[in-house]
Amino acid sequence: MNNNVSNPAPADNEAILGILNNSEAMLKRIYLAYFPMVLQLVITNNGNEDDAKDIYQEAIIVLYNKVRAGNFELSSKLKTFIYSVCRRLWLKRLNQMSRYGGDIHDLQEYLPVEEDIANHEEKDIQFSKMAGALGLLGEPCKTIIEDFYIKDRSMQEICEKFGYTNADNAKTQKYKCLQRLKKLFFQQK
Amino acid sequence: MSDIELIAIVERYLNGEMNADERIRFEMLRRENVEVDNTVKEHQEFTSRLKQYGERLEFENLLNDIHNEIDVQALKDEFIHHPSLIVRLWRNHHSKISVAASIAIFAVLGTLFLTGYLKTQKQETDVINLKKEIAQVKHTNDVISKSINTLNTRSKVVAPSNYHGTGTAFAISSDGYLVTNFHVINGADSVFIQNADGTSAYHAKVISTDPANDIAVLKVTDASFKTFGALPYGFKKAKSDLGEDVYTYGYSKDDGFYSRGYISSGNGFKGDSVKYQLAMDVDFGNSGGPLLDAKGNVIAIISSKQAHTDGAYAIKSKYLFKAIQAISPDSLKSDKIILNSKSKFANLGRTQQLNKLQNYVFMVKVYN
C-alpha cells in the first residue's frame, strides 16, 4: 500500500513534545514523514534503499538524543536538521566506500551539524563496544545481565528462570558476570 | 571486603535499598575512602551505559518496525522514474563499466593493430616495388636509347649508367683530375662530384672525352679545392690475366657499393678487345668506377653490364693511358698527367684498402 506520499509532517513543536514524552505514535509520524526525502537524497547520490534506511535511522537517533538533551532549538526546522544530518552522514559513508566522485547532489539547503554528528559517533562507539562485550560474554551471563540491568527484572525472577535455589548464589553469579563484562568492555579498542 | 561484596553494597546504596542508618555510614565511608567513592561512580556510569545500550537497541527495533511498514519500492520507483534504468546502472556500476569499456577498446584496437598493421605493410611494399619497376623500365629505356646513340655497334649492351643521372668517377691524380665513362657525362650541362659521406661536393669540368672507348676525363674546377692527397692505388698498364681476382667500389646507390668478382674473359661483348668481361655484380651507377686487382692496381674502368645476366664489362686501363696521352696539351693547365704506377696499399687487407679507396672515388651527378 502506498500511503507514504500522503504522510503530513507533524508540526515541529508538536513533534518535539512527542519526542520528549517518548510517544511511539509521534515517532512513527516523524519517521514516515521524512523518510522519502532521505531516500531521494541517497538514491540520487549513488546509494540504495538500504543505505537510506541506515543513515535515516542514525539521523533519527541523533535527533532524539539532541532533543532529549534539551539542545534542539526550535529556530531550525526539524526537516532541515534531519536532512543536514543525513547529508553529512552520507557524505562520510561515500568517502569510506570511495564512491564519492565530487560534489553531492543537494535537494535543499542544509545546516552545519558536525558537532551533533561528533557526539553521535562517540555514543555509537560506546554502543558497539557494549554490543561487542556482551557478545563475548557468553551465556548465562549475558541473559542475567540483560535481564537485570536492562530489562529491570527482579533477582527473584532471574532465580526462577535459571533455576538457582539460592538467591545469594544468583547474586554472586550476577556480580561475577558484571565484573567480566566490565573487563571485556574496557579491553575493547 | 572483596570486590564482589563491595559492589553488592554499592548496588544496594544506588538502588536505595539501604535504611537511613546504613546510608549515613556508607556515605561517610565514601567520603573517607576514595577507592569506594570511585567504585560507586564507576558502577553507576557502567550500569547507565548498559541501560543506554538497551534503550538504543529497543529504539532501533522500534525504528525497524516502523520502517517495515513503508513500501520502500514504491517510493523508490517514484524517484527512479526520472533517471532511467541505464542511468541507474551507470551510477551503480560506472567503475566496472569503465573498466570493461577500456578492455573492449584495447581488444578492438589490438586486433585492428595486428591484422591491419600487417595488411598496411604489405600494401606499402607492393607500392614500393611497383615504383621501382617503373623507374627501372624508364632507366632501361633511357640507357638503351643512349647506348644506341653513342655506341651503335653495341646495341645489345646496356651501359650501367645514372640512376637519376649519377655515375662514378675516381681520381687519377692528386691535383684534381678524375676519370669516368663518357656515357655518364654525355650531354651534361654541368657535372658535380660528391664524396662517399656527402660532406664535400665539387663542380667539375669535362677536360676531354674519348667516345669510342667510352672514357671521359674530368677536372675539379672549384677554387676551394686544393688536392685529393697522394693516391693510394697505382695504375697497371699491362693486360691482366684471366681469372684474376678483382673488385670495384662505386655508387650504384646513394651509399658506396663494394663488389668483387674475377676476369672471366679477356675480351668484351662480341670480341670487343677494349674491354674485359667480368663475373661481377654491378648495377646502374657503377659506371666509371675503378676496377682494382688484389694488390690495389687500377686495371680497368667499369663501363657496362650484360642485359638479363650477371656479368659486366670494364674498359682496359691501356685505353685510359691512351686517352690521357691524347689530351691536347692546351686543355691541361699544368704539365701532363702522370699515372702513378705503384700501389701504396698492396699489402693491406681488402677492408683497409676500401677504407682508403673511398676517399678517391666520387659520385658523379650530371645535370642536363
XYZ file of C-alpha atoms in Angstrom:
557
model
C 0.000 0.000 0.000
C 1.447 3.277 -0.999
C 0.394 5.581 1.769
C 3.740 7.305 2.079
C 3.062 10.146 -0.223
C 0.217 11.322 1.999
C 2.074 11.451 5.292
C 1.777 15.007 6.524
C 4.701 16.021 8.682
C 3.736 16.869 12.275
C 4.296 20.448 13.359
C 7.789 20.850 14.734
C 6.807 21.834 18.275
C 4.322 19.007 18.372
C 6.985 16.589 17.219
C 9.451 17.735 19.855
C 6.898 17.404 22.578
C 6.178 13.904 21.362
C 9.859 13.011 21.417
C 10.229 14.304 24.958
C 7.188 12.314 26.031
C 8.551 9.194 24.404
C 5.487 8.911 22.201
C 5.725 5.955 19.899
C 2.921 7.315 17.716
C 4.798 10.562 17.208
C 7.996 8.686 16.390
C 6.123 6.839 13.707
C 4.642 10.024 12.278
C 8.040 11.707 12.161
C 9.670 8.644 10.648
C 7.125 8.256 7.907
C 7.088 11.955 7.110
C 10.770 12.439 6.430
C 11.949 9.095 5.069
C 11.058 9.836 1.427
C 13.262 12.922 1.441
C 16.242 10.944 2.722
C 15.606 8.091 0.347
C 15.660 10.530 -2.526
C 18.853 12.136 -1.304
C 20.659 8.820 -1.038
C 19.347 7.349 -4.253
C 20.249 10.397 -6.293
C 23.745 10.231 -4.807
C 24.945 6.733 -5.598
C 23.146 4.891 -2.809
C 20.378 2.343 -2.476
C 17.358 1.960 -0.205
C 19.309 0.039 2.446
C 21.868 2.820 2.660
C 18.992 5.260 3.032
C 17.462 3.222 5.835
C 20.762 3.023 7.716
C 21.571 6.679 7.626
C 17.995 7.778 8.228
C 17.737 5.695 11.383
C 21.034 7.068 12.563
C 19.750 10.573 11.961
C 16.586 9.846 13.965
C 18.746 8.631 16.846
C 20.815 11.826 16.597
C 17.615 13.875 16.673
C 16.248 12.032 19.716
C 19.469 12.385 21.657
C 19.634 16.057 20.839
C 16.043 16.785 21.765
C 16.247 14.790 24.992
C 19.463 16.539 25.949
C 17.494 19.785 25.527
C 19.775 21.028 22.761
C 17.307 21.314 19.956
C 16.498 24.875 19.105
C 13.178 25.390 17.511
C 14.697 28.074 15.312
C 15.946 25.384 12.962
C 13.351 23.336 11.191
C 13.131 19.664 12.017
C 13.153 18.786 8.347
C 16.278 20.802 7.660
C 18.007 19.263 10.644
C 17.221 15.706 9.561
C 18.281 16.491 6.019
C 21.555 18.035 7.165
C 22.444 15.108 9.402
C 21.659 12.595 6.678
C 23.604 14.560 4.130
C 26.639 14.690 6.385
C 26.400 11.003 7.279
C 26.003 10.013 3.648
C 28.998 12.059 2.548
C 31.021 10.266 5.197
C 29.769 6.894 4.032
C 30.551 7.710 0.403
C 34.066 8.677 1.342
C 34.571 5.432 3.226
C 33.365 3.451 0.220
C 35.497 5.595 -2.142
C 32.366 6.091 -4.150
C 32.360 9.825 -3.665
C 33.180 11.301 -7.023
C 32.921 15.037 -6.480
C 30.007 17.066 -5.234
C 26.857 15.726 -3.674
C 23.658 16.482 -5.474
C 21.662 18.522 -2.982
C 17.919 18.660 -2.710
C 17.689 21.570 -0.316
C 19.685 23.842 1.965
C 21.411 22.411 5.000
C 22.910 23.312 8.372
C 26.334 22.618 9.789
C 25.799 19.600 12.030
C 29.376 18.471 12.650
C 29.068 18.791 16.423
C 25.930 16.676 16.632
C 27.496 14.021 14.486
C 30.667 14.001 16.554
C 28.542 13.460 19.700
C 26.636 10.749 17.979
C 29.752 8.978 16.831
C 31.118 8.981 20.360
C 27.887 7.334 21.566
C 27.957 4.964 18.641
C 31.389 3.741 19.594
C 30.206 3.091 23.156
C 27.209 1.267 21.791
C 29.173 -1.044 19.550
C 31.726 -1.643 22.298
C 28.925 -2.722 24.611
C 27.416 -4.907 21.934
C 30.803 -6.498 21.359
C 31.431 -7.068 25.051
C 28.009 -8.647 25.530
C 28.592 -10.828 22.521
C 31.816 -12.127 24.042
C 30.277 -12.625 27.487
C 28.503 -15.879 26.757
C 25.543 -17.493 28.498
C 24.088 -17.496 31.048
C 25.924 -14.276 31.970
C 24.589 -12.331 29.018
C 20.956 -13.053 29.799
C 21.403 -12.438 33.513
C 22.983 -9.038 32.848
C 20.397 -8.089 30.237
C 17.518 -9.175 32.411
C 18.706 -7.398 35.500
C 20.362 -4.210 34.258
C 18.498 -3.558 31.045
C 15.097 -5.098 31.423
C 14.914 -4.343 35.160
C 13.826 -7.846 36.152
C 13.985 -8.704 39.834
C 16.531 -11.173 41.192
C 13.581 -13.345 42.164
C 12.521 -13.749 38.545
C 16.048 -14.399 37.423
C 16.478 -17.093 40.085
C 13.447 -18.877 38.861
C 14.352 -18.556 35.232
C 17.778 -20.075 35.730
C 16.790 -22.462 38.485
C 19.055 -21.049 41.181
C 17.971 -22.442 44.538
C 19.717 -19.753 46.484
C 19.182 -16.065 45.710
C 22.636 -15.318 47.137
C 24.225 -17.688 44.652
C 22.395 -15.907 41.876
C 23.576 -12.527 43.137
C 27.172 -13.668 43.346
C 26.864 -15.044 39.836
C 25.443 -11.743 38.602
C 28.309 -9.723 40.120
C 30.875 -12.071 38.649
C 29.224 -11.646 35.271
C 29.248 -7.888 35.653
C 32.953 -7.923 36.527
C 33.691 -9.929 33.401
C 31.572 -7.676 31.245
C 33.434 -4.601 32.515
C 36.720 -6.267 31.775
C 35.616 -7.173 28.240
C 34.204 -3.694 27.661
C 37.364 -1.855 28.647
C 39.615 -4.289 26.841
C 37.968 -3.424 23.558
C 39.551 -0.870 21.384
C 35.851 -6.915 51.903
C 36.033 -8.444 48.443
C 35.205 -6.611 45.232
C 32.003 -8.528 44.795
C 30.835 -7.707 48.325
C 31.651 -4.068 47.751
C 29.673 -3.990 44.517
C 26.747 -5.643 46.228
C 26.786 -2.902 48.845
C 27.211 -0.197 46.199
C 24.289 -1.571 44.308
C 22.089 -1.585 47.375
C 23.159 2.002 48.014
C 22.446 3.138 44.482
C 19.120 1.334 44.355
C 18.068 2.961 47.603
C 17.736 -0.380 49.400
C 19.666 0.808 52.478
C 17.981 2.054 55.625
C 18.819 5.529 56.862
C 21.402 4.333 59.344
C 23.270 2.228 56.819
C 23.118 5.025 54.300
C 24.756 7.593 56.580
C 27.515 5.147 57.437
C 28.148 4.316 53.802
C 28.228 7.944 52.777
C 30.815 8.589 55.468
C 32.859 5.683 54.161
C 32.556 7.078 50.666
C 33.914 10.453 51.767
C 36.811 8.898 53.656
C 37.733 6.225 51.146
C 38.424 7.447 47.606
C 38.510 3.912 46.317
C 34.989 3.232 47.487
C 33.849 6.540 46.043
C 35.396 5.646 42.682
C 33.763 2.238 42.720
C 30.386 3.871 43.275
C 30.884 6.303 40.387
C 32.210 3.642 38.087
C 29.381 1.280 38.798
C 26.838 3.995 38.337
C 28.319 5.000 34.987
C 28.662 1.488 33.709
C 25.155 0.436 34.595
C 23.813 3.563 32.934
C 25.753 2.683 29.829
C 24.217 -0.741 29.884
C 20.837 0.902 30.242
C 21.519 3.223 27.314
C 22.610 0.284 25.266
C 19.369 -1.449 25.987
C 17.357 1.635 25.189
C 19.124 2.175 21.919
C 18.613 -1.423 20.955
C 14.936 -1.126 21.760
C 14.693 2.122 19.850
C 16.346 0.606 16.795
C 13.917 -2.281 16.877
C 11.099 0.201 17.030
C 12.512 2.106 14.067
C 12.863 -1.106 12.094
C 9.258 -1.987 12.854
C 8.145 1.379 11.559
C 10.405 1.079 8.554
C 8.944 -2.245 7.612
C 5.589 -0.593 7.196
C 6.932 1.607 4.434
C 6.587 0.444 0.877
C 10.136 1.400 0.001
C 9.958 0.003 -3.503
C 7.002 2.186 -4.427
C 8.781 5.250 -3.061
C 11.923 4.327 -4.862
C 10.124 3.909 -8.153
C 8.867 7.421 -7.743
C 12.383 8.830 -7.580
C 13.843 6.436 -10.032
C 11.220 7.279 -12.538
C 13.283 10.168 -13.834
C 16.679 8.522 -14.079
C 16.199 5.604 -16.424
C 17.463 2.116 -15.884
C 20.567 2.886 -17.898
C 21.381 5.909 -15.794
C 20.893 3.890 -12.637
C 23.106 1.106 -13.962
C 25.708 3.689 -14.812
C 25.513 5.283 -11.358
C 25.867 1.998 -9.556
C 28.407 0.359 -11.807
C 30.210 3.118 -13.617
C 33.650 1.988 -12.455
C 33.051 -1.567 -13.630
C 31.564 -0.348 -16.892
C 34.551 1.909 -17.458
C 36.976 -0.931 -16.924
C 35.012 -3.197 -19.244
C 34.856 -0.495 -21.874
C 38.597 0.126 -21.668
C 39.277 -3.570 -22.060
C 36.944 -3.728 -25.036
C 38.614 -0.739 -26.664
C 42.045 -2.242 -26.116
C 40.936 -5.567 -27.506
C 39.468 -3.957 -30.614
C 42.490 -1.731 -31.134
C 44.783 -4.673 -30.527
C 43.025 -6.798 -33.130
C 42.909 -3.934 -35.589
C 46.545 -3.271 -34.990
C 47.617 -6.853 -35.500
C 45.587 -7.546 -38.599
C 45.511 -4.022 -40.002
C 49.145 -3.326 -39.390
C 50.311 -6.365 -41.339
C 47.914 -5.548 -44.138
C 49.116 -1.959 -44.458
C 52.717 -3.055 -44.515
C 52.120 -5.481 -47.307
C 50.383 -2.809 -49.326
C 53.278 -0.483 -48.781
C 55.850 -2.939 -50.112
C 53.691 -3.564 -53.125
C 53.670 0.125 -53.861
C 57.414 0.450 -53.453
C 58.095 -2.491 -55.684
C 55.876 -1.073 -58.319
C 57.603 2.263 -58.165
C 60.969 0.669 -58.547
C 59.806 -1.298 -61.540
C 58.518 1.789 -63.265
C 61.763 3.578 -62.558
C 63.758 0.648 -63.819
C 61.763 0.371 -67.006
C 62.304 4.052 -67.570
C 66.002 3.759 -66.919
C 66.447 0.798 -69.140
C 64.728 2.701 -71.911
C 66.889 5.778 -71.357
C 70.037 3.767 -71.237
C 69.170 1.743 -74.304
C 68.423 4.826 -76.343
C 71.599 6.465 -75.093
C 73.625 3.416 -75.969
C 72.127 3.308 -79.408
C 73.065 6.918 -79.910
C 76.612 6.585 -78.766
C 77.640 3.037 -79.372
C 75.785 1.768 -82.387
C 77.696 -1.477 -82.605
C 76.919 -2.444 -79.020
C 73.198 -2.249 -79.321
C 72.608 -5.241 -77.069
C 74.828 -3.956 -74.279
C 73.189 -1.903 -71.611
C 75.518 0.685 -70.168
C 75.109 0.838 -66.436
C 74.510 4.478 -66.130
C 72.918 7.099 -63.987
C 70.294 6.213 -61.533
C 68.784 9.690 -61.536
C 71.741 10.781 -63.661
C 74.551 9.592 -61.488
C 77.668 7.608 -62.065
C 81.060 7.060 -60.507
C 84.392 8.764 -61.046
C 87.778 8.246 -59.447
C 90.842 10.378 -59.042
C 93.744 9.783 -61.352
C 95.996 12.445 -59.927
C 96.165 14.305 -56.667
C 95.660 17.709 -58.293
C 92.028 17.206 -59.281
C 91.835 15.016 -62.367
C 89.280 12.241 -62.416
C 88.116 9.705 -64.886
C 84.659 8.353 -65.638
C 82.681 6.940 -68.555
C 81.858 9.115 -71.492
C 78.256 7.913 -71.356
C 77.940 9.184 -67.804
C 78.657 12.779 -68.674
C 77.450 12.752 -72.240
C 75.181 15.710 -72.868
C 75.700 17.197 -69.454
C 75.377 20.907 -68.807
C 77.204 20.669 -65.563
C 78.867 17.954 -63.563
C 79.295 17.674 -59.830
C 81.268 15.159 -57.865
C 80.464 14.214 -54.320
C 82.437 12.083 -51.864
C 81.226 8.958 -50.058
C 79.723 10.601 -46.989
C 78.386 13.572 -48.929
C 80.425 16.077 -46.919
C 82.129 17.662 -49.880
C 80.956 18.296 -53.426
C 82.876 19.950 -56.209
C 81.992 21.319 -59.549
C 83.903 19.524 -62.277
C 84.658 20.316 -65.884
C 84.950 17.811 -68.678
C 88.515 18.078 -69.948
C 88.428 15.549 -72.695
C 86.357 12.705 -73.970
C 87.056 9.537 -75.864
C 83.612 8.439 -77.049
C 84.957 5.462 -78.934
C 86.373 3.950 -75.790
C 83.720 5.473 -73.507
C 86.214 7.432 -71.414
C 85.963 10.959 -70.067
C 88.493 12.938 -68.062
C 87.200 15.481 -65.568
C 88.882 18.183 -63.554
C 87.687 19.783 -60.354
C 87.330 23.480 -61.028
C 86.302 24.818 -57.637
C 88.643 27.432 -56.195
C 88.214 25.889 -52.762
C 89.709 22.613 -53.972
C 93.354 22.047 -53.010
C 94.294 18.431 -53.522
C 92.976 14.881 -53.229
C 96.180 13.877 -51.468
C 98.509 11.181 -52.690
C 96.605 8.414 -54.430
C 96.876 5.067 -52.656
C 96.338 2.983 -55.762
C 98.529 2.565 -58.826
C 97.668 2.122 -62.482
C 98.693 -1.065 -64.238
C 99.031 -0.719 -67.968
C 99.737 -4.361 -68.722
C 96.935 -6.723 -69.513
C 95.553 -8.674 -66.545
C 95.122 -12.425 -66.629
C 92.004 -14.455 -66.846
C 90.588 -15.462 -63.519
C 92.243 -12.625 -61.684
C 90.504 -11.609 -58.502
C 89.171 -8.069 -58.949
C 86.919 -5.667 -57.111
C 85.252 -2.328 -57.540
C 83.758 0.431 -55.480
C 81.148 2.791 -56.822
C 77.787 4.456 -56.316
C 75.097 2.220 -57.628
C 73.025 3.565 -54.739
C 73.339 6.660 -52.579
C 75.971 4.999 -50.440
C 79.172 3.472 -51.669
C 78.854 -0.044 -53.012
C 81.576 -2.671 -52.978
C 81.517 -5.649 -55.296
C 84.055 -8.287 -56.205
C 84.498 -10.933 -58.872
C 87.009 -12.135 -61.415
C 88.003 -11.551 -65.013
C 86.056 -14.092 -66.978
C 87.188 -13.127 -70.465
C 89.991 -11.078 -71.992
C 87.553 -9.539 -74.429
C 84.242 -7.870 -74.072
C 80.919 -8.225 -75.827
C 81.256 -9.824 -79.258
C 85.043 -9.854 -79.131
C 85.325 -6.187 -78.123
C 89.067 -6.016 -77.357
C 88.756 -2.729 -75.482
C 87.099 -4.441 -72.547
C 87.344 -7.267 -70.143
C 84.365 -9.352 -69.352
C 83.833 -9.748 -65.622
C 81.926 -12.124 -63.475
C 80.776 -9.495 -61.041
C 77.632 -7.966 -59.730
C 77.414 -4.321 -60.751
C 74.457 -2.080 -61.217
C 73.360 1.233 -62.632
C 75.576 3.911 -61.167
C 78.709 1.801 -61.092
C 79.702 3.202 -64.473
C 83.069 4.937 -64.345
C 84.193 3.154 -61.211
C 87.703 1.772 -60.861
C 88.371 -1.951 -61.216
C 91.235 -2.949 -58.981
C 93.217 -6.132 -58.607
C 94.106 -7.682 -55.289
C 97.263 -5.572 -54.971
C 95.382 -2.309 -55.402
C 96.212 -1.531 -59.021
C 93.599 0.009 -61.260
C 93.322 -2.374 -64.190
C 90.105 -1.167 -65.818
C 87.092 1.143 -65.651
C 83.659 -0.375 -65.116
C 81.537 0.612 -68.090
C 78.579 -1.601 -68.781
C 76.751 -4.753 -67.860
C 75.170 -7.569 -69.724
C 71.462 -7.286 -70.050
C 69.496 -10.041 -68.297
C 72.544 -11.935 -66.994
C 75.141 -11.374 -64.348
C 78.333 -10.069 -65.804
C 79.912 -6.759 -66.540
C 82.326 -5.113 -68.888
C 85.240 -2.908 -67.948
C 87.469 -0.764 -70.171
C 91.068 -1.893 -70.012
C 93.494 0.543 -68.369
C 95.547 0.620 -71.569
C 92.845 2.813 -73.103
C 92.869 5.099 -70.095
C 96.600 5.684 -70.661
C 95.865 6.291 -74.330
C 93.089 8.730 -73.553
C 95.298 10.729 -71.248
C 98.089 10.830 -73.768
C 95.657 12.041 -76.379
C 94.542 15.034 -74.325
C 95.660 18.091 -76.209
C 98.287 19.949 -74.177
C 96.357 23.204 -74.131
C 93.496 21.713 -72.177
C 95.861 20.831 -69.368
C 96.716 23.685 -67.117
C 99.830 22.244 -65.643
C 102.033 19.591 -67.066
C 100.989 16.202 -68.266
C 99.056 13.832 -66.052
C 101.326 11.108 -64.900
C 99.584 7.995 -63.760
C 101.165 6.557 -60.676
C 102.305 3.020 -61.373
C 102.934 1.899 -57.820
C 100.139 0.888 -55.493
C 100.710 2.054 -51.929
C 98.265 -0.292 -50.300
C 99.294 -3.569 -51.925
C 99.995 -5.122 -48.559
C 96.790 -4.054 -46.870
C 93.694 -6.219 -46.404
C 90.605 -5.619 -48.511
C 88.703 -3.652 -45.876
C 91.628 -1.344 -45.243
C 92.112 -0.875 -48.976
C 88.444 0.054 -49.269
C 88.741 2.489 -46.398
C 91.394 4.396 -48.276
C 89.864 3.917 -51.693
C 86.588 5.518 -50.641
C 88.210 8.924 -50.407
C 89.200 8.915 -54.067
C 86.047 7.545 -55.616
C 83.211 10.025 -56.148
C 79.606 10.036 -57.135
C 79.106 11.960 -60.347
C 75.941 13.997 -60.544
C 75.003 15.062 -64.005
C 72.659 17.921 -64.741
C 71.228 18.247 -68.163
